[in-house]
Coordinates of C-alpha atoms in Angstrom, one line a residue:
X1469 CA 9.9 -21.1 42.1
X1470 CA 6.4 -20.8 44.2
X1471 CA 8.2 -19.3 47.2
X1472 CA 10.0 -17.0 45.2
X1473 CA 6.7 -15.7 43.5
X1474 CA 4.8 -15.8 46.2
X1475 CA 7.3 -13.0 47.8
X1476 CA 7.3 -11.2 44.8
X1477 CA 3.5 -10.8 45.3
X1478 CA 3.7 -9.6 49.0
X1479 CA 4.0 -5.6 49.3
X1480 CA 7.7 -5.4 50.7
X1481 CA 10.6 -3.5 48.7
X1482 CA 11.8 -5.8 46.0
X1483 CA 8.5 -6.6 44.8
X1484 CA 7.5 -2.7 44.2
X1485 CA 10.7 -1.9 42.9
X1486 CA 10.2 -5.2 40.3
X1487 CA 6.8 -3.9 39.4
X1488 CA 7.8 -0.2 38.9
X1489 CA 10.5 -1.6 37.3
X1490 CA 8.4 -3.8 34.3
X1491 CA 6.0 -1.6 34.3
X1492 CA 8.3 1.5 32.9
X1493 CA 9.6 -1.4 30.8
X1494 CA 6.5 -2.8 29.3
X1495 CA 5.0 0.7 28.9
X1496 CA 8.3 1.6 27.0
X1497 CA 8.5 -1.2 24.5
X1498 CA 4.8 -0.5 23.8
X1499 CA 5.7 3.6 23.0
X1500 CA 8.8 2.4 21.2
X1501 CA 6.9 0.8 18.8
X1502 CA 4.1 3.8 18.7
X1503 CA 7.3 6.3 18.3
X1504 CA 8.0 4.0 15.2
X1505 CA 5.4 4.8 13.8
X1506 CA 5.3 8.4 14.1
X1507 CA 1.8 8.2 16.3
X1508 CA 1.1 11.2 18.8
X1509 CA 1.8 9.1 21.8
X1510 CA 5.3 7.9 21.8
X1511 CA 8.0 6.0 24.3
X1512 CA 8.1 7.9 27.4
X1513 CA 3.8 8.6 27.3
X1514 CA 3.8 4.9 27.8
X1515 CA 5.8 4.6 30.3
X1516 CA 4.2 7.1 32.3
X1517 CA 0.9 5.7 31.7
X1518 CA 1.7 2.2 32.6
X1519 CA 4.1 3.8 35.7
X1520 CA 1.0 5.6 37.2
X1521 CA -1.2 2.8 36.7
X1522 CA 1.1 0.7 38.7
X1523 CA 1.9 3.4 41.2
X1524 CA -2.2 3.6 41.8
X1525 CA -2.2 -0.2 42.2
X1526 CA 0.8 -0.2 44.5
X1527 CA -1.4 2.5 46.6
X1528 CA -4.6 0.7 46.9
X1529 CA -2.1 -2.9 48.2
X1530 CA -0.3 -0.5 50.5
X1531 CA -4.0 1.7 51.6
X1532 CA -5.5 -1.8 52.4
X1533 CA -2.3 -3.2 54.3
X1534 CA -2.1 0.4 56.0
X1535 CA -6.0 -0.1 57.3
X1536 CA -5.3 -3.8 58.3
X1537 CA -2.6 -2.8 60.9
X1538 CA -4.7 -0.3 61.8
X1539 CA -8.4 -2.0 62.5
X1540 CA -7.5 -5.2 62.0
X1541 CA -9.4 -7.6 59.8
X1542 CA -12.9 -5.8 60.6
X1543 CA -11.7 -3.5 57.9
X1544 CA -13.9 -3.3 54.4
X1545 CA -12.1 -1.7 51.9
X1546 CA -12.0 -1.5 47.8
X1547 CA -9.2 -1.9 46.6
X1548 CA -10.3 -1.3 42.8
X1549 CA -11.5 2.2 43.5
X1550 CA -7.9 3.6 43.0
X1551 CA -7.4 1.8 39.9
X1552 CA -10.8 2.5 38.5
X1553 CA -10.2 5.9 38.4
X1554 CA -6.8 5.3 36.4
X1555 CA -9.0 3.7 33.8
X1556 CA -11.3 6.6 33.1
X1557 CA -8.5 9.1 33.0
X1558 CA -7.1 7.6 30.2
X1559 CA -9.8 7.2 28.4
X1560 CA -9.5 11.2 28.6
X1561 CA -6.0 11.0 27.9
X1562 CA -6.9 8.9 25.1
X1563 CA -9.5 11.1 23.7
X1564 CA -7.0 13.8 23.0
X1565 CA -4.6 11.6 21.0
X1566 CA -7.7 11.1 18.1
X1567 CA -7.4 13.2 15.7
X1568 CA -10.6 13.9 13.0
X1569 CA -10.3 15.3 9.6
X1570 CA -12.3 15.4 7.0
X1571 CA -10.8 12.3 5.2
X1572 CA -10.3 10.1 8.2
X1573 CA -10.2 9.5 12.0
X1574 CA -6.8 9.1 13.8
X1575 CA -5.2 7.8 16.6
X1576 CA -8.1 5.1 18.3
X1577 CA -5.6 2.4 18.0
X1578 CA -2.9 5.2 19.6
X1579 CA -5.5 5.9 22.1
X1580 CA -6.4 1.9 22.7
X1581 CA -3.1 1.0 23.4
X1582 CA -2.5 4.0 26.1
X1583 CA -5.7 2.3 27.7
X1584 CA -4.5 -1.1 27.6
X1585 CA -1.5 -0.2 28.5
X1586 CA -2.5 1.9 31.8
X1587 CA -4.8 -1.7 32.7
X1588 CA -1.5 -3.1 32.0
X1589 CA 0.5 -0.6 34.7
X1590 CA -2.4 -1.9 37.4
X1591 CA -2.0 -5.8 36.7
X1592 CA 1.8 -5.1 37.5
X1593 CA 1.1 -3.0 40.2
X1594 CA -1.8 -5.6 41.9
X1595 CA 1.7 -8.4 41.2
X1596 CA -0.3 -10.6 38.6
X1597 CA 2.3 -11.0 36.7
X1598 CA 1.6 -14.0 34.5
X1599 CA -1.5 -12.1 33.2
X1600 CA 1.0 -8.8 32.8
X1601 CA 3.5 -10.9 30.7
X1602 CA 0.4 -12.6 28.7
X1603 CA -0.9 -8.9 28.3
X1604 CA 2.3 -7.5 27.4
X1605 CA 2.7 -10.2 24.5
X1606 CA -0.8 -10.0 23.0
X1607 CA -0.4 -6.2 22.9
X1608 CA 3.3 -6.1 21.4
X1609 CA 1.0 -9.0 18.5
X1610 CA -1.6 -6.3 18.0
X1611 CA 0.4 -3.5 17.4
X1612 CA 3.4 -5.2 15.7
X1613 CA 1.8 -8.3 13.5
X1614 CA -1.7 -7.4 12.9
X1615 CA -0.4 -4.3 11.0
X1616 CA 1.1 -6.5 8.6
X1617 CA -1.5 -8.7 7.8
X1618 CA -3.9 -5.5 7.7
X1619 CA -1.9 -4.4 5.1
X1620 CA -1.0 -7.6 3.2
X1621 CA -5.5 -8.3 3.2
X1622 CA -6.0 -4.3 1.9
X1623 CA -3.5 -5.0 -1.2
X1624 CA -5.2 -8.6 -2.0
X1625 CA -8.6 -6.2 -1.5
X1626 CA -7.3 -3.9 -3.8
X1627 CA -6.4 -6.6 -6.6
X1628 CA -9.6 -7.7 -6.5
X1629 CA -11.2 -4.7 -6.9
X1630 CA -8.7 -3.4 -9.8
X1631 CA -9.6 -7.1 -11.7
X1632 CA -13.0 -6.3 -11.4

């Protein structure tokens, strides 16, 4: 199982086509449940966000490989930069899914998840993919489950507050 995973986390063909591959997957079960919900960002926004993040991730492996064969080991480079620059984009991309009105503010959790899920894209892409698969869980939790219990603690809120 440590040979296979070990491949899997070398740059070579199967490996990027597995991690574009999870990533579109991950990023679309997150939207799916985002398009549920009628929220501005749906199925196929997550899957591009977490596909790009990935595809940035795959670039910075494949930059840092390309310089290697080059120079050799002499070579300094960062290969966060790339994916650091994913991470503020969103937060643009983000920005633009929050909606104010005069009652309320929408669309931070809409705009959290496309963040989290375009850090999720680049822990695929980087072939982590324990911490993708732990990430992918909590998320799905947050946006699935919490919900619920938000809910069920605003009506035992709102009982109190009517017996009062």
């Amino acid at each position: 199982m440590n040979e296979v995973l070990n491949y899997l986390r070398e740059l070579n063909m199967v490996s990027i086509i597995l991690r574009i591959f999870i990533a579109v997957l991950f990023g679309g079960c997150i939207g799916l449940n985002r398009e549920h919900k009628k929220m501005p960002a749906g199925i196929r926004t997550y899957m591009l966000v977490c596909l790009g993040s990935c595809l940035t991730a795959l670039l910075a492996m494949y930059t840092r490989e390309s310089l290697l064969l080059v120079f050799g080991e002499s070579v300094k480079t960062d290969i966060s930069r790339f994916p650091a620059q994913v991470i503020n984009g969103i937060g643009f991309l983000g920005a633009g899914t929050i909606i104010f009105t005069e009652e309320k503010v929408r669309g931070v959790t809409t705009a959290a998840c496309l963040w989290a899920s375009g850090c999720m894209g680049i822990v695929i892409g980087y072939g982590f993919y324990e911490c993708a698969l732990v990430g992918f869980i909590i998320l799905l939790f947050v946006v699935k489950v919490i919900p619920v219990w938000e809910r069920k603690l605003r009506d035992i809120a709102d009982r109190r507050v009517d017996n009062v």
